[in-house]
Every structure is written in structure tokens, then in C-alpha cells.
Coordinates of C-alpha atoms in Angstrom, one line a residue:
M280 CA -0.4 20.6 50.6
L281 CA 0.8 19.3 47.2
P282 CA -1.8 19.2 44.4
I283 CA -2.8 15.6 43.5
R284 CA -0.9 15.5 40.2
A285 CA 2.3 17.0 41.6
A286 CA 2.1 14.5 44.5
A287 CA 1.7 11.6 42.0
I288 CA 4.8 12.8 40.1
L289 CA 6.8 13.1 43.3
L290 CA 5.8 9.5 44.3
L291 CA 6.9 8.3 40.8
L292 CA 10.3 10.0 41.3
V293 CA 10.8 8.4 44.7
L294 CA 9.8 5.0 43.3
S295 CA 12.3 5.4 40.4
A296 CA 15.1 5.9 42.8
C297 CA 14.4 2.4 44.2
R298 CA 14.6 0.8 40.8
S299 CA 17.1 -2.1 40.6
E300 CA 16.5 -4.1 37.4
P301 CA 18.5 -3.0 34.4
I302 CA 16.9 -1.0 31.6
P303 CA 16.7 -3.0 28.4
D304 CA 18.3 -1.6 25.3
A305 CA 15.3 -2.5 23.0
P306 CA 11.8 -1.2 22.3
V307 CA 9.1 -3.0 24.3
G308 CA 6.9 -5.2 22.3
A309 CA 6.7 -5.2 18.5
P310 CA 5.0 -2.6 16.3
P311 CA 1.9 -3.9 14.4
A312 CA 2.6 -5.1 11.0
P313 CA 1.8 -2.4 8.3
A314 CA -1.3 -2.8 6.2
T315 CA -0.4 -4.6 3.0
R316 CA -2.1 -4.8 -0.4
K317 CA -3.5 -8.2 -1.1
S318 CA -1.6 -10.2 -3.8
D319 CA -2.9 -9.9 -7.3
G320 CA -0.5 -12.4 -8.8
L321 CA 1.8 -9.8 -10.3
L322 CA 4.7 -12.1 -10.9
A323 CA 2.6 -14.4 -13.0
Q324 CA 0.4 -11.8 -14.9
V325 CA 2.0 -10.1 -17.9
R326 CA -0.8 -7.5 -18.1
L327 CA -0.1 -6.4 -14.5
Q328 CA 3.6 -6.3 -15.2
E329 CA 2.9 -3.9 -18.1
V330 CA 1.1 -1.6 -15.8
V331 CA 4.0 -1.6 -13.4
D332 CA 6.3 -0.8 -16.3
F333 CA 4.2 2.3 -17.0
Q334 CA 4.5 3.2 -13.3
V335 CA 8.4 2.9 -13.5
D336 CA 8.3 5.2 -16.5
R337 CA 5.9 7.5 -14.7
N338 CA 3.7 7.4 -17.7
G339 CA 0.5 8.9 -16.3
A340 CA -1.4 8.9 -19.7
A341 CA -0.8 5.2 -20.2
L342 CA -2.0 4.4 -16.7
L343 CA -5.0 6.6 -17.1
G344 CA -6.0 4.4 -20.1
E345 CA -5.6 1.2 -18.1
L346 CA -8.2 2.5 -15.6
G347 CA -10.8 1.6 -18.3
S348 CA -9.7 -2.0 -18.5
A349 CA -12.4 -4.7 -18.3
D350 CA -10.1 -6.6 -15.9
P351 CA -10.6 -5.3 -12.3
A352 CA -7.1 -6.5 -11.3
V353 CA -5.7 -4.2 -14.1
R354 CA -7.9 -1.3 -13.0
A355 CA -6.8 -1.7 -9.4
R356 CA -3.1 -2.1 -10.2
A357 CA -3.3 1.0 -12.5
A358 CA -5.0 3.1 -9.7
F359 CA -2.4 1.9 -7.2
A360 CA 0.4 2.9 -9.6
L361 CA -1.1 6.4 -10.0
G362 CA -0.7 6.7 -6.2
S363 CA 3.1 7.1 -6.8
V364 CA 3.0 8.8 -10.2
Q365 CA 0.6 11.4 -8.7
D366 CA -0.8 12.6 -12.1
P367 CA -3.4 15.3 -11.4
A368 CA -5.0 14.6 -14.8
A369 CA -6.2 11.2 -13.4
G370 CA -8.1 12.7 -10.5
R371 CA -11.6 12.8 -12.0
T372 CA -11.3 9.3 -13.4
L373 CA -10.1 8.0 -10.0
A374 CA -13.0 9.7 -8.4
G375 CA -15.3 7.8 -10.7
L376 CA -13.7 4.5 -9.7
L377 CA -14.9 5.0 -6.1
R378 CA -18.1 3.6 -7.4
D379 CA -16.5 0.6 -9.2
P380 CA -18.2 -2.7 -8.6
D381 CA -14.9 -4.2 -7.5
P382 CA -13.8 -3.3 -3.9
G383 CA -10.1 -3.7 -4.7
V384 CA -10.5 -1.0 -7.4
R385 CA -12.3 1.3 -5.0
R386 CA -9.6 0.7 -2.4
D387 CA -6.8 1.6 -4.7
A388 CA -8.6 4.5 -6.2
A389 CA -9.1 6.0 -2.7
F390 CA -5.4 5.6 -2.0
A391 CA -4.4 7.3 -5.3
L392 CA -6.8 10.2 -4.7
G393 CA -5.2 10.8 -1.3
Q394 CA -1.8 10.9 -2.9
L395 CA -2.9 13.9 -5.1
Y396 CA -3.2 16.0 -1.9
D397 CA -6.0 18.1 -3.6
P398 CA -8.8 19.5 -1.4
L399 CA -11.1 19.3 -4.4
F400 CA -11.6 15.6 -3.7
G401 CA -12.5 15.9 -0.1
P402 CA -16.2 16.0 -0.6
V403 CA -16.0 13.2 -3.2
L404 CA -14.2 10.9 -0.6
L405 CA -16.7 11.8 2.1
G406 CA -19.6 10.9 -0.3
A407 CA -18.0 7.6 -1.1
L408 CA -17.5 6.9 2.6
R409 CA -21.2 7.4 3.4
D410 CA -22.1 4.7 0.8
E411 CA -19.2 2.3 1.2
T412 CA -19.8 -1.0 3.1
Q413 CA -16.4 -2.7 2.8
L414 CA -14.2 -2.1 5.8
E415 CA -10.9 -2.3 3.7
V416 CA -12.2 0.4 1.4
R417 CA -13.6 2.6 4.2
L418 CA -10.2 2.6 5.9
R419 CA -8.5 3.8 2.7
L420 CA -11.1 6.5 2.3
L421 CA -10.5 7.7 5.8
E422 CA -6.7 7.6 5.2
A423 CA -7.1 9.7 2.0
L424 CA -9.3 12.3 3.8
G425 CA -6.4 13.0 6.1
K426 CA -4.3 13.9 3.1
V427 CA -6.7 16.0 1.0
G428 CA -9.1 17.5 3.5
N429 CA -9.7 21.1 4.4
E430 CA -11.5 22.7 7.3
G431 CA -14.9 21.8 5.8
T432 CA -13.9 18.2 5.3
L433 CA -12.5 18.1 8.8
E434 CA -15.7 19.3 10.3
S435 CA -17.7 16.6 8.4
L436 CA -15.2 13.9 9.3
L437 CA -15.7 14.8 13.0
S438 CA -19.4 14.6 12.7
L439 CA -19.5 11.1 11.2
D440 CA -21.0 8.3 13.2
L441 CA -18.4 5.6 12.8
P442 CA -18.2 2.1 14.2
P443 CA -15.5 1.4 16.8
E444 CA -13.2 -0.4 14.4
E445 CA -12.9 2.8 12.3
E446 CA -12.0 5.2 15.1
A447 CA -8.3 4.6 14.8
A448 CA -8.4 5.5 11.1
R449 CA -10.5 8.6 11.8
N450 CA -8.1 9.7 14.6
L451 CA -5.1 9.3 12.3
A452 CA -6.8 11.3 9.6
V453 CA -7.7 14.1 12.0
A454 CA -4.1 14.0 13.3
R455 CA -2.6 14.2 9.8
L456 CA -4.8 17.2 9.0
G457 CA -3.7 18.9 12.1
I458 CA -0.1 18.3 11.4
R459 CA -0.7 19.9 8.0
G460 CA -2.0 22.9 9.9
I461 CA -5.7 22.2 9.2
T462 CA -7.4 22.0 12.6
L463 CA -10.4 23.2 14.6
P464 CA -10.9 23.5 18.4
T465 CA -13.4 20.7 18.1
A466 CA -10.7 18.5 16.4
V467 CA -8.2 19.2 19.1
Q468 CA -10.7 18.3 21.7
H469 CA -11.6 15.2 19.8
L470 CA -8.0 14.0 19.8
A471 CA -7.5 14.9 23.4
D472 CA -10.5 12.9 24.5
A473 CA -9.4 10.0 22.2
L474 CA -6.3 9.6 24.3
K475 CA -8.5 7.6 26.7
H476 CA -10.2 5.6 23.9
P477 CA -10.5 1.9 24.8
G478 CA -8.9 0.9 21.6
R479 CA -5.0 0.9 21.7
E480 CA -4.5 2.0 18.1
A481 CA -7.1 4.7 18.3
R482 CA -5.3 6.1 21.4
I483 CA -1.9 6.0 19.7
N484 CA -3.2 7.6 16.5
A485 CA -4.7 10.5 18.5
A486 CA -1.4 11.0 20.4
Y487 CA 0.5 11.1 17.1
Y488 CA -0.8 14.7 16.6
F489 CA 0.5 16.0 19.9
G490 CA 4.0 14.5 19.3
R491 CA 4.4 15.5 15.7
Y492 CA 3.0 19.0 15.3
P493 CA 5.9 21.4 15.7
S494 CA 4.1 23.8 18.1
A495 CA 1.9 23.3 21.1
S496 CA 0.0 26.5 20.6
P497 CA -3.1 24.9 19.0
W498 CA -3.6 22.6 22.0
A499 CA -1.8 24.3 24.9
S500 CA -5.1 24.9 26.7
R501 CA -5.5 21.1 26.9
A502 CA -2.0 20.4 28.2
G503 CA -3.5 19.5 31.6
Q504 CA -5.6 16.8 29.9
V505 CA -2.4 15.5 28.2
R506 CA -0.5 15.5 31.4
S507 CA -3.3 13.5 33.1
V508 CA -3.1 10.8 30.5
L509 CA 0.6 10.6 30.5
D510 CA 0.7 10.3 34.3
S511 CA -1.7 7.4 34.1
L512 CA 0.4 5.3 31.7
P513 CA 2.5 2.3 32.5
P514 CA 6.2 3.0 31.7
S515 CA 6.2 0.9 28.5
D516 CA 3.1 2.4 26.9
P517 CA 3.9 3.7 23.4
L518 CA 1.4 6.6 23.9
A519 CA 4.2 8.2 26.0
L520 CA 6.4 8.5 22.9
H521 CA 4.1 11.2 21.5
L522 CA 2.9 12.8 24.7
V523 CA 6.3 13.4 26.1
S524 CA 7.4 15.0 22.9
G525 CA 4.3 17.2 22.8
L526 CA 4.6 18.4 26.4
G527 CA 8.3 19.2 25.7
L528 CA 7.0 21.9 23.3
V529 CA 4.8 23.5 26.0
G530 CA 7.8 24.7 28.0
D531 CA 6.2 24.4 31.4
P532 CA 8.7 23.8 34.3
Q533 CA 6.2 21.5 36.0
D534 CA 6.9 18.9 33.3
T535 CA 10.6 18.5 34.1
P536 CA 10.0 15.9 36.8
R537 CA 7.8 14.0 34.4
F538 CA 10.5 13.9 31.7
L539 CA 13.1 12.8 34.3
W540 CA 10.9 10.0 35.4
W541 CA 10.3 8.7 31.9
L542 CA 14.0 9.1 31.1
T543 CA 15.0 6.9 34.1
N544 CA 12.1 4.5 34.3
S545 CA 10.7 3.6 30.9
P546 CA 12.0 0.2 29.7
D547 CA 11.6 1.4 26.1
W548 CA 14.6 3.3 24.8
R549 CA 12.5 5.2 22.3
I550 CA 10.5 6.8 25.1
R551 CA 13.7 7.6 26.9
V552 CA 15.1 9.3 23.8
N553 CA 12.0 11.5 23.6
A554 CA 12.3 12.4 27.3
A555 CA 15.9 13.3 26.8
A556 CA 15.1 15.5 23.9
A557 CA 12.2 17.2 25.8
L558 CA 14.7 18.0 28.6
G559 CA 17.0 19.7 26.1
G560 CA 14.9 22.9 26.2
R561 CA 15.3 23.3 29.9
T562 CA 19.0 22.8 30.6
T563 CA 19.0 26.0 32.6
E564 CA 17.5 23.9 35.4
P565 CA 20.1 22.0 37.4
R566 CA 17.8 19.0 37.9
A567 CA 17.4 18.7 34.1
R568 CA 21.2 18.8 33.5
Q569 CA 21.8 16.2 36.2
G570 CA 19.3 13.9 34.7
L571 CA 20.8 14.3 31.3
F572 CA 24.3 13.7 32.7
G573 CA 23.1 10.5 34.2
A574 CA 21.5 9.4 30.9
L575 CA 25.0 9.5 29.2
E576 CA 25.4 6.1 31.0
D577 CA 22.2 4.7 29.5
P578 CA 22.8 1.2 27.9
S579 CA 21.2 2.5 24.6
T580 CA 23.5 4.6 22.4
H581 CA 20.4 6.3 21.1
V582 CA 19.5 7.6 24.5
G583 CA 23.1 8.6 25.3
F584 CA 23.3 10.5 22.0
A585 CA 19.9 12.2 22.7
A586 CA 21.2 13.2 26.1
A587 CA 24.4 14.5 24.7
E588 CA 22.6 16.6 22.1
A589 CA 20.4 18.1 24.8
I590 CA 23.4 18.8 27.0
F591 CA 25.0 20.6 24.0
R592 CA 22.2 23.2 24.2
T593 CA 23.4 24.2 27.7
R594 CA 24.7 27.8 27.8
Q595 CA 25.9 27.9 31.4
L596 CA 27.4 24.9 33.3
G597 CA 27.2 24.7 37.1
P598 CA 30.2 24.2 39.5
G599 CA 32.0 21.0 38.6
E600 CA 29.9 20.2 35.6
R601 CA 32.5 21.1 33.1
E602 CA 35.0 18.8 34.8
R603 CA 32.3 16.1 35.0
L604 CA 31.8 16.2 31.2
K605 CA 35.5 16.1 30.5
G606 CA 35.8 13.1 32.9
W607 CA 33.0 11.3 31.0
V608 CA 34.8 11.8 27.7
E609 CA 38.1 10.6 29.2
D610 CA 36.3 7.5 30.6
H611 CA 34.5 6.6 27.4
P612 CA 37.2 7.1 24.7
D613 CA 35.4 4.7 22.3
D614 CA 31.9 6.2 22.4
W615 CA 32.4 8.5 19.5
R616 CA 28.8 9.2 18.7
V617 CA 27.9 10.4 22.3
A618 CA 31.2 12.2 22.7
G619 CA 30.7 14.4 19.7
P620 CA 28.1 16.9 21.1
I621 CA 29.9 16.9 24.5
L622 CA 33.2 17.8 22.9
A623 CA 31.4 20.5 20.9
L624 CA 30.0 22.0 24.1
L625 CA 33.4 21.9 25.7
G626 CA 34.7 23.8 22.6
R627 CA 32.0 26.4 23.0
M628 CA 33.1 26.8 26.6
G629 CA 36.6 27.6 25.5
E630 CA 38.3 24.2 26.4
V631 CA 40.7 24.4 23.4
D632 CA 43.6 22.9 25.2
F633 CA 41.5 19.9 26.3
L634 CA 40.3 19.4 22.7
V635 CA 43.8 19.6 21.2
E636 CA 45.2 17.1 23.8
W637 CA 42.2 14.8 23.2
T638 CA 42.6 15.0 19.4
D639 CA 46.4 14.5 19.4
R640 CA 46.3 11.4 21.5
W641 CA 44.9 9.4 18.6
S642 CA 47.1 7.8 16.1
A643 CA 46.9 8.7 12.4
D644 CA 44.7 5.7 11.5
Q645 CA 42.1 6.5 14.2
I646 CA 40.1 8.8 12.1
V647 CA 36.8 8.9 13.8
P648 CA 37.9 10.2 17.2
R649 CA 40.1 12.8 15.5
T650 CA 37.2 14.1 13.4
R651 CA 35.1 14.5 16.6
G652 CA 37.8 16.6 18.2
L653 CA 38.4 18.8 15.1
G654 CA 34.6 19.2 14.7
A655 CA 34.4 20.5 18.2
L656 CA 37.1 23.1 17.6
A657 CA 34.7 24.7 15.1
F658 CA 32.7 25.9 18.1
A659 CA 35.7 27.1 20.2
P660 CA 36.6 30.8 20.4
G661 CA 40.0 32.2 19.7
E662 CA 42.7 32.1 17.0
E663 CA 44.3 28.9 18.1
A664 CA 41.3 26.9 17.1
T665 CA 41.2 28.5 13.6
R666 CA 44.9 27.8 13.2
I667 CA 44.5 24.1 14.0
L668 CA 41.6 23.8 11.6
M669 CA 43.6 25.6 8.8
Q670 CA 46.4 23.1 9.3
A671 CA 44.1 20.1 9.3
A672 CA 42.4 21.3 6.1
S673 CA 45.6 20.7 4.2
T674 CA 46.0 17.1 5.3
Q675 CA 45.6 14.3 2.7
E676 CA 43.2 12.2 4.7
S677 CA 39.7 12.9 3.2
R678 CA 37.6 12.7 6.4
I679 CA 40.0 14.8 8.4
R680 CA 40.2 17.4 5.6
G681 CA 36.5 17.5 5.1
T682 CA 35.8 17.9 8.8
A683 CA 38.4 20.7 9.1
L684 CA 36.9 22.5 6.1
G685 CA 33.4 22.2 7.5
G686 CA 34.7 23.7 10.7
L687 CA 36.3 26.6 8.8
A688 CA 33.0 27.2 6.9
R689 CA 31.2 27.6 10.3
R690 CA 33.9 29.9 11.6
W691 CA 34.0 32.0 8.5
Q692 CA 30.4 33.2 9.3
M693 CA 31.8 34.7 12.5
D694 CA 35.1 36.1 11.0
R695 CA 33.8 37.4 7.6
N696 CA 33.6 41.0 8.9
D697 CA 37.4 41.0 9.6
P698 CA 39.1 41.8 6.3
S699 CA 42.5 40.7 7.6
K700 CA 41.2 37.0 7.7
T701 CA 39.6 36.9 4.3
A702 CA 42.6 35.8 2.3
S703 CA 43.5 32.9 4.6
Y704 CA 39.9 31.5 4.5
F705 CA 39.8 32.0 0.7
D706 CA 43.0 30.1 0.3
A707 CA 41.8 27.2 2.4
F708 CA 38.5 26.9 0.6
V709 CA 40.2 27.1 -2.9
A710 CA 42.6 24.4 -1.9
G711 CA 39.7 22.2 -0.8
L712 CA 37.9 22.9 -4.1
R713 CA 41.0 21.8 -6.1
T714 CA 41.4 18.5 -4.3
R715 CA 38.8 16.8 -6.5
D716 CA 37.6 15.1 -3.3
P717 CA 33.8 15.2 -3.1
A718 CA 33.9 15.4 0.7
A719 CA 36.1 18.6 0.5
I720 CA 34.2 20.1 -2.4
L721 CA 30.8 19.7 -0.7
V722 CA 31.9 21.9 2.2
A723 CA 34.4 24.2 0.3
A724 CA 32.2 25.2 -2.6
P725 CA 29.3 26.9 -0.8
P726 CA 31.5 29.4 1.2
L727 CA 33.2 30.5 -2.1
A728 CA 29.8 31.8 -3.2
D729 CA 30.2 34.5 -0.5
S730 CA 30.3 38.0 -2.0
A731 CA 33.6 38.6 -0.1
F732 CA 35.2 35.8 -2.2
V733 CA 33.5 36.6 -5.5
S734 CA 35.5 39.8 -5.6
L735 CA 38.6 37.6 -5.4
G736 CA 37.6 35.6 -8.4
S737 CA 35.8 32.6 -6.8
L738 CA 33.2 32.4 -9.6
D739 CA 36.0 31.8 -12.2
L740 CA 37.6 29.2 -9.9
L741 CA 34.3 27.3 -9.4
M742 CA 33.6 27.3 -13.2
D743 CA 37.1 26.2 -14.0
E744 CA 36.9 23.3 -11.6
Y745 CA 33.6 22.3 -13.0
R746 CA 35.0 22.3 -16.5
A747 CA 38.0 20.3 -15.5
A748 CA 36.0 17.6 -13.7
T749 CA 35.3 14.3 -15.3
L750 CA 32.3 12.0 -15.2
P751 CA 31.2 9.9 -13.4
S752 CA 34.0 10.1 -10.7
D753 CA 33.5 13.9 -10.1
L754 CA 29.7 14.0 -10.3
E755 CA 29.0 14.9 -6.6
G756 CA 31.6 17.7 -6.7
M757 CA 30.2 19.0 -9.9
Q758 CA 26.7 19.1 -8.4
A759 CA 28.0 21.0 -5.4
I760 CA 29.7 23.6 -7.7
L761 CA 26.4 24.1 -9.5
R762 CA 24.6 24.7 -6.3
A763 CA 27.3 27.1 -5.1
L764 CA 27.0 29.1 -8.3
G765 CA 23.3 29.3 -7.6
M766 CA 24.0 30.7 -4.1
A767 CA 26.3 33.3 -5.7
G768 CA 23.7 34.4 -8.2
G769 CA 24.2 37.0 -10.9
P770 CA 24.2 37.0 -14.7
R771 CA 27.4 35.0 -15.1
A772 CA 26.4 32.3 -12.7
E773 CA 22.9 32.1 -14.2
A774 CA 24.3 31.8 -17.8
F775 CA 26.7 29.0 -16.6
L776 CA 23.8 27.1 -15.1
E777 CA 21.8 27.4 -18.3
E778 CA 24.7 25.9 -20.1
A779 CA 24.7 23.0 -17.7
L780 CA 21.1 22.2 -18.8
D781 CA 22.6 20.6 -21.9
S782 CA 25.0 18.3 -19.9
P783 CA 25.1 14.7 -21.1
D784 CA 24.5 13.6 -17.5
R785 CA 20.9 13.7 -16.3
A786 CA 21.8 14.3 -12.6
L787 CA 23.7 17.5 -13.6
R788 CA 20.8 18.6 -15.8
V789 CA 18.4 18.2 -12.9
T790 CA 20.7 19.9 -10.5
A791 CA 21.1 22.9 -12.8
A792 CA 17.4 23.1 -13.4
E793 CA 16.6 22.9 -9.6
T794 CA 19.2 25.6 -8.9
L795 CA 17.8 27.9 -11.6
E796 CA 14.3 27.4 -10.3
E797 CA 15.5 28.6 -6.9
L798 CA 17.1 31.6 -8.4
W799 CA 14.0 32.4 -10.4
G800 CA 11.7 31.9 -7.3
G801 CA 9.4 29.4 -8.9
S802 CA 9.0 26.2 -10.9
S803 CA 10.0 26.3 -14.5
G804 CA 9.1 22.8 -15.5
L805 CA 12.7 22.1 -16.2
T806 CA 12.9 19.3 -13.6
S807 CA 10.0 17.4 -15.1
E808 CA 12.4 15.6 -17.5
P809 CA 11.4 11.9 -17.9
T810 CA 13.5 9.3 -16.3
S811 CA 16.0 7.3 -18.3
P812 CA 14.5 4.7 -20.5
D813 CA 16.9 2.0 -19.3
R814 CA 15.1 1.7 -15.9
T815 CA 13.3 -1.6 -16.4
I816 CA 12.2 -4.5 -14.2
D817 CA 13.6 -8.0 -14.8
W818 CA 10.3 -9.8 -14.4
P819 CA 11.7 -13.3 -15.2
G820 CA 14.5 -12.8 -12.8
L821 CA 12.0 -11.8 -10.0
A822 CA 9.9 -14.8 -10.8
D823 CA 12.9 -17.1 -10.5
V824 CA 13.5 -15.8 -6.9
G825 CA 10.2 -17.2 -5.8
P826 CA 6.7 -16.0 -4.9
R827 CA 8.0 -13.4 -2.4
P828 CA 11.1 -11.8 -3.9

């Protein structure tokens, strides 16, 4: 006799086969409006505009001074601004503002403290929460606890006796802590139990953890509880978005029928996308592959693409499945996005002749389908695929050339141990570097950092191209070259990067600094350069647009 849960899933699958109405290509319902900060008359208040100007300049010291203003609107606006500036020096003053007589100031101070992500303020926020009476402030305090808390804070958060209207905020805080890797068995049990909370938002916020944490290991022992909740949901319930994703990480074959049901029955394309992604880890199962093949016909391109990406993970196709995929590509010549992963899988399966014929059928101005075919050849075995990519890398069309060079960069990782192929790859990447085309340089510069090419003089070539470039047209290519030099490493590359710190262009200075920090294995403070002083807000222009620009 079938277990009750298995029998329920079997019944769901039978019912899904009887479905006749079309699946809509839209999410079901509308998401709730995000919480917004109450208007403080910013467009009409010069003092508040001055605070925002400090925020744009990331002037933490000036904003810290504004926290002492006699005007509560200024104090609140300054605290809110520090939430984006994230100046650690403001932490203690912001903590003091949790006792401010104005609830708007307390609300924004709580928000800014959360943005510091410093566990030091967890107990401070908990203390403020115990004394706070305003719901708006309490919700911000709970939100901040999800960002700054540690295990001790989490334990206290779970023990709080909160009114029902705050359960959603607590669940989200516990979920966020869990996603940060801060969890306890009691926290996991709390979230699993909350999946049946009477409040819709409280349930969704609890489910958020199961769908967003990258591993099921902290909660795998409660997978049965998650399955039970998922099986009880109507097909449009947004809880399924997270629970389907979470169960996909468990890797239990018993969940395959569940994912197939949600893939074919949910009217919400977002849930169907997650179901297709969950099936991607089980393409060794014929029933999973068949469900994904069917999803290629889904009215939502998002679902079709998710199914194609899952199919790409297949290592072994069954009898007739290769021909079925080729037939789908033939029958959907304009569905480039979905066709891309399928063509790549066919390439990996050695269908070089099919890819060449498919690519060659398009005219010179039909760039997108040709790039899909060339991109798929990067996965194909054999010298023929390499030869075609080498030829395409010399074309004058930027997107074709960039795609071909990207494919060669991938193939180089497989061919680099064959010395007879080094020269041809080197010539292709050097030619791409010298095009002055950002799309080509972005993919050609990194391979030239390989030690096999450094011995051929690639460092000199990278440096020469950087010096010959002009701003602003060559900015992206120059940044790519600096990063490639960082990948190469060594005294000469490091010295060149240090010279780039004096570049007249700020973006190049920052790129050089970031690259040096990666080489040195730690922060040097070089990237803390202030923003350009010409970043200002046109307040009269905004006011002219109206009260809601």
C-alpha cells in the first residue's frame, strides 16, 4: 500500500494530466508594496537637501554632526543617509538615537545600525526593542537584528514574546541570520513550524530561508515537514517558490514527482521556473528529462529557458532524445534564448555537423542565432570545432568575434597541455587584443595572463596595448587589461599596476587598486578614494518635476 504522502502526489500527477486550461504567462497576484519611508518634505526643505548632499559625497563626518541637530527631521534624514554611507564611526551615536524622543529618528537609526552589519549592536537593538512601543520602529529594529545578530542575539530573538503583527518581521530576521550562516536547531524548527502560521507574510518570510540558503544540510532532518506543507498548498501559493527550491537541494528522488507537478500545474511562471531548476539536478531520471523536454513548450520564455538550462546538465541522453532536441531547435528557429543551452548540450554530445549547418543557415545580418551556434561549438569535442572558432575570431563583426574568442578561451583550458596548439591560440588572442573592441578585449586579455603565453611576451603586449589606448573610448578594454595583468602577477605586472594608480581617470585608478589588493591578499585602503566632486543633485530641477519626481 502506498504511503499517504506518496498517494497524494500520485493523485496530483493524475489530476495534472487532465488539465485543459492554458497556463498563464504571468505571476499570480501582485506582490505587496514595499515599505516606504514617510515623506519628510525633502524637495521643499533646504536643510534636508544639504544632508542628502553629504550622503552623495559619502561624508560620514558631516552626517555624524547632523545627528545632533535640534530638528528631528534633520536627525532622521542624517541617520537614514548613514544607512547607505555605512560609516562605522557613527555606530555609537546611532545607538544613542534609539532613545530619541522622535519615533522617526528611532526608526531611521535602527535601519542605519542594521546596515553596519556589526554584531556589537545586537544587544543594543534587543534592549531598544524591549522598551519600544511604536510598531514602525519595532519592525525596523527586528529587521536590523537580522543583519547584525550572532547566535546569542538569535537565541534572544527566538525567546521574545511578540504580538502577531510582528511575527513576519521576526521570521524574516531569523531567516536572514540563517542565510548568513548564523542558526540554531531551535531557529530551524521555529521557521519550519512557521510555515503553517496563519499570517501569509509570516509564512512566506519563514519559507524564504529554505529557498535561499545554498545548502539543505542545516534543515534536512525537517525535509518531511517541508514536504507536508508543500503538498498542502494550492498551485498559486507563493510559498512554493521557496519550498520547491529548498527541496531541490535535498536531492531525494521522492521529490521528483512533486517538482514535475509544480512544473506542469502552477499558474505562476515563477514557481514553474523554480521547479524546472530543481529538476536540473536529477536529469539522470528519464521522468525528469521528459518533464523538462515538455517545459520547453511552456508559454513563458523564463520557464523554457530554465528547462533548457536544466537539460544542459544532462550527461547521457536516452534513445531518441538527441533527435528530439534537434527537432525542437529546428521547429523553434527564433527562440534564441531557449535554444542556447540546448545547442550547447548538442555540442557537448559531439553534434558538430548539426551546429555548423544550423549556424551557416543564417544570413550575415542575423547575428544572434549565429552567436548561439558558435557559442555551442565551444563545448564540442574535436579539431573541427576549434578550426571554426579560430576562423570566426578573425571576423569584423564584434559580437561574432567576441563569441568566438570566448569559445576559444574555454577550449584553451582543455588544450593548454598540448604545446603544438599554443601558438595558434596565442595568435588568436593577440589579434583580439589588438582590435580595440571592448567585447574582444574582455575575453582575449584574461587568457593572455596564462604562464604559457607570458613566455611568448604576452605581458609586453598587454602593456603596449594599454599605453596605446585612449580615453574615454577604450576605458573598458583598459580595465580588462589591468585585471589580466593582475591575473598574471609578478614584479613587472605589479609595478605597472602601481603606475596605473596615478591615472587621470578615476575608474582606472580604482581598477588598479582593486587588482593590487587581490594580489596582496588584503585591503590596502587604496579603493577608499572619495567620489568625484561633480556628483551633485539638481534640487530645483527635481522640484520642477513635481512632488513625486
